[in-house]
PDB file of C-alpha atoms in Angstrom:
ATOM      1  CA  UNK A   1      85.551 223.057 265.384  1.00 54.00           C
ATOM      2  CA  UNK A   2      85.277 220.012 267.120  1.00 55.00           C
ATOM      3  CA  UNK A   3      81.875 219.128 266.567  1.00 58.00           C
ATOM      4  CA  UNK A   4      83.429 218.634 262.891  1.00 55.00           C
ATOM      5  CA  UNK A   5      86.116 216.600 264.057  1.00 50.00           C
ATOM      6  CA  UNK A   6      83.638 214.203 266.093  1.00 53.00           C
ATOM      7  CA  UNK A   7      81.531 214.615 262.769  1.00 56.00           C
ATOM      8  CA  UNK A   8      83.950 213.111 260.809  1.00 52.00           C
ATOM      9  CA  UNK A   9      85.469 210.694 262.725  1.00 57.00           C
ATOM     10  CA  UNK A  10      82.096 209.318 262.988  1.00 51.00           C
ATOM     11  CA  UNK A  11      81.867 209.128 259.329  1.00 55.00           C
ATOM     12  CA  UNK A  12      85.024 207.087 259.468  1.00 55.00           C
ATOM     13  CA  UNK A  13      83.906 205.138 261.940  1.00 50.00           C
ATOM     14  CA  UNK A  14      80.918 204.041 260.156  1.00 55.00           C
ATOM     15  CA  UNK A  15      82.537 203.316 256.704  1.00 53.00           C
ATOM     16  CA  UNK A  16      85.099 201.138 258.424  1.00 47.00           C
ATOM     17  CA  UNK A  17      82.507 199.120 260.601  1.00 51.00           C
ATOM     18  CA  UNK A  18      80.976 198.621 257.210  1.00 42.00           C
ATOM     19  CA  UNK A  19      83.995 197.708 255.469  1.00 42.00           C
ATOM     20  CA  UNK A  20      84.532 194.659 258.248  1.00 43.00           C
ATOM     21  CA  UNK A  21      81.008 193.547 257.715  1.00 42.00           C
ATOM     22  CA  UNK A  22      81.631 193.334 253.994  1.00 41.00           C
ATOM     23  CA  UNK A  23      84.708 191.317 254.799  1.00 42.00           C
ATOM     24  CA  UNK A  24      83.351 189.143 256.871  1.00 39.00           C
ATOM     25  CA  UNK A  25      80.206 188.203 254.630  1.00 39.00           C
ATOM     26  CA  UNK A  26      82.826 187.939 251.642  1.00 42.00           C
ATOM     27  CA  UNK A  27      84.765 185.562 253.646  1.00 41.00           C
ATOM     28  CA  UNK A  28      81.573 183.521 254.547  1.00 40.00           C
ATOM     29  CA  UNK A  29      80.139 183.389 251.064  1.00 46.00           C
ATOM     30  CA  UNK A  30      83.865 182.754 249.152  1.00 74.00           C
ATOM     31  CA  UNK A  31      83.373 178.751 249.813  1.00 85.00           C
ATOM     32  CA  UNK A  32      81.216 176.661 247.822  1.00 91.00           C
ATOM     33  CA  UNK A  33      78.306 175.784 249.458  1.00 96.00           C
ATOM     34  CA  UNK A  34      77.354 172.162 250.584  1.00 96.00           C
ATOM     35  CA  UNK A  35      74.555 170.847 248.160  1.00 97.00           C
ATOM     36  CA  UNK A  36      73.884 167.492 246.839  1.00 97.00           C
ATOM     37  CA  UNK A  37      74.418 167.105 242.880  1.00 97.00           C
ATOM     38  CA  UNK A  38      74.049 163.773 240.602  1.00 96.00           C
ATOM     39  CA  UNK A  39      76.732 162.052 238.919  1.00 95.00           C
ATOM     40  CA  UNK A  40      76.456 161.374 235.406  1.00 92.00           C
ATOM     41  CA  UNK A  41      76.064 157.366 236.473  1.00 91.00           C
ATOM     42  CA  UNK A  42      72.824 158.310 238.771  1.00 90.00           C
ATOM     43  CA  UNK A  43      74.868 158.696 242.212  1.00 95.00           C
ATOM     44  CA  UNK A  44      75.124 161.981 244.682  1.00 97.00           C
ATOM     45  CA  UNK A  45      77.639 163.758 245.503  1.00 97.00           C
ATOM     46  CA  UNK A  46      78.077 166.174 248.202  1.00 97.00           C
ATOM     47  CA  UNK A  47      79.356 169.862 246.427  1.00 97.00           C
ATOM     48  CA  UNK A  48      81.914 170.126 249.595  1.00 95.00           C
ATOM     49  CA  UNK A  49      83.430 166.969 248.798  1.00 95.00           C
ATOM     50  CA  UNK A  50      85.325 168.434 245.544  1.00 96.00           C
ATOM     51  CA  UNK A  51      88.984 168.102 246.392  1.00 95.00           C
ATOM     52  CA  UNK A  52      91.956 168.548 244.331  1.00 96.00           C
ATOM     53  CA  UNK A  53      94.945 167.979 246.663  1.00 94.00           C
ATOM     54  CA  UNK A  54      95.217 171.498 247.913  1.00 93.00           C
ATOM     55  CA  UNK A  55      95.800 172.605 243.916  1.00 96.00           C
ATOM     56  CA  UNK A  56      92.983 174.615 242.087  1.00 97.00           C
ATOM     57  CA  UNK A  57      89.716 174.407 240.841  1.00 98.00           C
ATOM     58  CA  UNK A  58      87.264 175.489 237.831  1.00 98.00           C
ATOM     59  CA  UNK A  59      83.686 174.798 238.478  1.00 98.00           C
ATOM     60  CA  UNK A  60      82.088 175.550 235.076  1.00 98.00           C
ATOM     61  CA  UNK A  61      78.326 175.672 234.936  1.00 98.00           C
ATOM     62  CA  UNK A  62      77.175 174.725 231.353  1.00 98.00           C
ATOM     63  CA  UNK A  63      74.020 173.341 229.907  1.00 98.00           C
ATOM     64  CA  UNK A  64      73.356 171.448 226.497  1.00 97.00           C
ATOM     65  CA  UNK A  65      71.227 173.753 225.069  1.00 97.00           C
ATOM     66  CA  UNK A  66      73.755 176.621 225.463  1.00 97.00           C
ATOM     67  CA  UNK A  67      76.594 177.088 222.405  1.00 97.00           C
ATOM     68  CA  UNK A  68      78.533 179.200 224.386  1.00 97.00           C
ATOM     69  CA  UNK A  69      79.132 176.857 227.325  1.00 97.00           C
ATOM     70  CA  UNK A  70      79.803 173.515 224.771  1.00 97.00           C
ATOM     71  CA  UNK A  71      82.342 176.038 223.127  1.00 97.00           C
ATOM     72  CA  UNK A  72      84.238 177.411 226.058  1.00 97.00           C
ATOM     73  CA  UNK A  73      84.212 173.416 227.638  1.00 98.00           C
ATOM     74  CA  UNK A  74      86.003 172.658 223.986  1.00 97.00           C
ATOM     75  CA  UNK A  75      88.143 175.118 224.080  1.00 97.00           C
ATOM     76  CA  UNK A  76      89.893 174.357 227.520  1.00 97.00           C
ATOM     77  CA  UNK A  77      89.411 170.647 226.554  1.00 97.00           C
ATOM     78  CA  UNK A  78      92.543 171.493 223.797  1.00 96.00           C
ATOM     79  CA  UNK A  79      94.720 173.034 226.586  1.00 97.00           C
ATOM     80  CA  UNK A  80      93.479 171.028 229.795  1.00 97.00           C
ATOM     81  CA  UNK A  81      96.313 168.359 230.004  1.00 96.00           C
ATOM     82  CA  UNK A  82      98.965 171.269 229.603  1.00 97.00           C
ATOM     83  CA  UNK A  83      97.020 173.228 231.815  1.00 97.00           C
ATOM     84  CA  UNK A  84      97.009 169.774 234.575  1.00 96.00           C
ATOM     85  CA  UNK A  85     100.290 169.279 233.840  1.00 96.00           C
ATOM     86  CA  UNK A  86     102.015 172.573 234.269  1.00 96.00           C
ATOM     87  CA  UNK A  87      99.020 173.394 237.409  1.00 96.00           C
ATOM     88  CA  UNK A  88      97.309 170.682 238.403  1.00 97.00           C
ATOM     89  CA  UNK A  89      94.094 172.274 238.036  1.00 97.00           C
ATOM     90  CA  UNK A  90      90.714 170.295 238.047  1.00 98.00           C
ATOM     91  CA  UNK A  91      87.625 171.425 235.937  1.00 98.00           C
ATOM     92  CA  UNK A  92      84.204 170.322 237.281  1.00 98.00           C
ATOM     93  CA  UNK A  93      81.658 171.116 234.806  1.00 98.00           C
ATOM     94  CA  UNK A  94      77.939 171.618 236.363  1.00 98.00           C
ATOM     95  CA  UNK A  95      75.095 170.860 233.461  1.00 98.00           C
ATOM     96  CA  UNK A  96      71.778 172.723 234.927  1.00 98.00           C
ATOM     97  CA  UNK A  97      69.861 171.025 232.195  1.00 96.00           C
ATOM     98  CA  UNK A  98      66.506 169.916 233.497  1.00 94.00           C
ATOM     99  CA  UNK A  99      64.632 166.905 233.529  1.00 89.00           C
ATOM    100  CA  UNK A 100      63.783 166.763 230.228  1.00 92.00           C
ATOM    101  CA  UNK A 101      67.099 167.436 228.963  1.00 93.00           C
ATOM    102  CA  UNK A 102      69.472 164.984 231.308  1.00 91.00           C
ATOM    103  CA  UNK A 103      69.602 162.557 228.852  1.00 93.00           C
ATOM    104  CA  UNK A 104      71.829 164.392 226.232  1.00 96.00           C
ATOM    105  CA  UNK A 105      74.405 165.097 228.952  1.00 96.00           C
ATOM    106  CA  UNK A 106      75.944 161.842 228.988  1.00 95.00           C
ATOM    107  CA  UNK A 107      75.933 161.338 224.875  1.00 96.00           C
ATOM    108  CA  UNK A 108      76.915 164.954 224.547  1.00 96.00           C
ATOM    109  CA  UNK A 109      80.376 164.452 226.914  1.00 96.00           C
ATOM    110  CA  UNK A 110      81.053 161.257 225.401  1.00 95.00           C
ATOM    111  CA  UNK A 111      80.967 162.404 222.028  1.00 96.00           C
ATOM    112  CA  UNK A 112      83.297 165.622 222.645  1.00 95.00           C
ATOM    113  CA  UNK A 113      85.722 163.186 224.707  1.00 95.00           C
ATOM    114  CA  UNK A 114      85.584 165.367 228.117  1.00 95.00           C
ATOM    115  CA  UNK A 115      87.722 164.583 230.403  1.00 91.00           C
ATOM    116  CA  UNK A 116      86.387 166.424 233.163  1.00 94.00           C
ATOM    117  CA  UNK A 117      84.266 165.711 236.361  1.00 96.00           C
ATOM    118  CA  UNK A 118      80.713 166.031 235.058  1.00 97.00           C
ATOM    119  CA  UNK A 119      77.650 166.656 237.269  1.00 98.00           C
ATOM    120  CA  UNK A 120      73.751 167.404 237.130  1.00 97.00           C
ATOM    121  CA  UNK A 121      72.743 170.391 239.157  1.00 97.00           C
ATOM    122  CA  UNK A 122      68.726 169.502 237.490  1.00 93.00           C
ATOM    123  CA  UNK A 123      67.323 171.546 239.790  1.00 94.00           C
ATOM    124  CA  UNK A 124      69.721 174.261 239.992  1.00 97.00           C
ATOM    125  CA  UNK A 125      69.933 174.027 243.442  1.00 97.00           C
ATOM    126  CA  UNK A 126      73.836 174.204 243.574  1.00 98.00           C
ATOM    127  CA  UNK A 127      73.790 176.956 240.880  1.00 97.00           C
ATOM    128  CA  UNK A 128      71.276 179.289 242.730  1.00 97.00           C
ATOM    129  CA  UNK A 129      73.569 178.760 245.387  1.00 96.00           C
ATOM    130  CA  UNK A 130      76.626 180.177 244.001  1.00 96.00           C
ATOM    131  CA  UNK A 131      74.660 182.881 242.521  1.00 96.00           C
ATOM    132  CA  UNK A 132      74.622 181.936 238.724  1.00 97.00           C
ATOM    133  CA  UNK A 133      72.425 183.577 236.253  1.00 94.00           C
ATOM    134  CA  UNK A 134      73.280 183.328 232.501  1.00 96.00           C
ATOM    135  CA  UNK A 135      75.509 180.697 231.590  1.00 97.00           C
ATOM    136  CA  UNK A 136      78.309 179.435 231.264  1.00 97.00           C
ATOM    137  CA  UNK A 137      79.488 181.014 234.569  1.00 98.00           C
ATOM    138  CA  UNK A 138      82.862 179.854 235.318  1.00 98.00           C
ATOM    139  CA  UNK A 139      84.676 180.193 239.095  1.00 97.00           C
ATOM    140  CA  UNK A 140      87.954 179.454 239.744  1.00 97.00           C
ATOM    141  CA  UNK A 141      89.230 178.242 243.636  1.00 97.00           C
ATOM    142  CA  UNK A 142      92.193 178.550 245.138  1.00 96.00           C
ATOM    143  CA  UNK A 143      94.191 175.419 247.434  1.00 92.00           C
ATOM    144  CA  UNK A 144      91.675 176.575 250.069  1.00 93.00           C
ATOM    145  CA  UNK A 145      89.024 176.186 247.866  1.00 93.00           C
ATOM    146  CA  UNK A 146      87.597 179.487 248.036  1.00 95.00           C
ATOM    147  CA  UNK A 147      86.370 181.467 244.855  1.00 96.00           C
ATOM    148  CA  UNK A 148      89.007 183.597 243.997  1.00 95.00           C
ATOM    149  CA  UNK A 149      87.564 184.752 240.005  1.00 95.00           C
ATOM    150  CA  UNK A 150      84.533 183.853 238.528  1.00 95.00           C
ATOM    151  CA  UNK A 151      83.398 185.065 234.572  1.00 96.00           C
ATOM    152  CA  UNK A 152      80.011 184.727 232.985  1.00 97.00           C
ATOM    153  CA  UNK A 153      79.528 184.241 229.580  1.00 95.00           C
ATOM    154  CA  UNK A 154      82.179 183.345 227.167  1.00 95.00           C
ATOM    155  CA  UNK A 155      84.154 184.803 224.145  1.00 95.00           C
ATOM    156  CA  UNK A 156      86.976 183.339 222.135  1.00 94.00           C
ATOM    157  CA  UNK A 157      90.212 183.270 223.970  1.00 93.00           C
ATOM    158  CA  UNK A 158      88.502 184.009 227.496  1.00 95.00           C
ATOM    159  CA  UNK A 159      89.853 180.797 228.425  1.00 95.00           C
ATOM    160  CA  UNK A 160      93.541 182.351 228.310  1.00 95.00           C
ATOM    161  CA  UNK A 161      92.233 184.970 231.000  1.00 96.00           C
ATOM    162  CA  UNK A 162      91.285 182.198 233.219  1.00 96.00           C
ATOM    163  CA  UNK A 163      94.653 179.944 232.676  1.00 97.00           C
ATOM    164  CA  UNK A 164      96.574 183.517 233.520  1.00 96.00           C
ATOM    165  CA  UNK A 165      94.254 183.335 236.641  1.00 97.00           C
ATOM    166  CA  UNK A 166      95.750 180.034 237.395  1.00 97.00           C
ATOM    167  CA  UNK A 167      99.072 180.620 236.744  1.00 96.00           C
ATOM    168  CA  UNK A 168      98.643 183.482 239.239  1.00 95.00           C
ATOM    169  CA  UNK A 169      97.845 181.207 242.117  1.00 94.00           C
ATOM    170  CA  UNK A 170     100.149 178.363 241.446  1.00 91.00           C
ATOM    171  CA  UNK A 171     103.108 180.327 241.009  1.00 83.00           C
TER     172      UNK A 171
END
């Protein structure tokens, strides 16, 4: 009998040790990491610099070429001064386009009247990074500016999940 006690405490024992690894690595891999990006004028910018005054975040990755991405970046862009206003949240929208495609980044966010901070992840660096695959893959951060939510891909109205994600954290 207590061979099966020892047995199972062991078992236990294990699972828990596991469950603080897990916890720590989640804790380590929350914050964004620290990578060079370009600004839409040509200049760097170091990822760990993106403050909002201890309010949240969105980091939206997004790409030209991608409908989905240009849809969901509209679609907050109706709502995003009520969202600032009643939050203070800050979207940062990422562009992976490539080399070949940079140029229609600029044009592109001029023409829709964005009002967000835009930067060129070309090389995906940033985006490998913070593990994104398909786009758009959209992360929110809390004051402490860990990742708290992130979503991939985008459908009508998912931008009411994420503002309910906000509202969560600022309230």
């Amino acid at each position: 009998m207590g061979g099966f006690f020892f047995n199972l405490n062991c078992k236990i024992m294990r699972k828990l040790i596991c469950l603080f690894f897990l916890l720590i690595a989640y804790n380590t891999f929350s914050q964004i990491p620290s990578v060079d990006i370009k600004t839409l004028n040509g200049g760097i910018i170091n990822t760990a610099d993106f403050d909002n005054d201890n309010s949240p975040i969105i980091i939206s990755f997004w790409a030209t070429w991608c409908k989905p991405c240009k849809q969901e970046l509209e679609n907050i862009h109706e709502v995003y001064d009520d969202w600032r206003e009643e939050t203070n949240v800050k979207l940062i929208a990422i562009s992976i386009d490539d080399a070949r495609n940079q140029a229609k980044i600029k044009p592109l966010v001029n023409s829709q009247g964005w009002e967000y901070e835009i930067y060129q992840d070309s090389n995906r660096e940033f985006a490998t990074k913070m593990g994104v695959g398909p786009i758009p893959h959209t992360f929110l951060l809390n004051s402490d500016k860990k990742i708290i939510w992130d979503h991939v891909t985008y459908r009508e109205g998912d931008e009411e999940k994420l503002y309910e994600k906000i509202l969560e954290i600022t309230q």
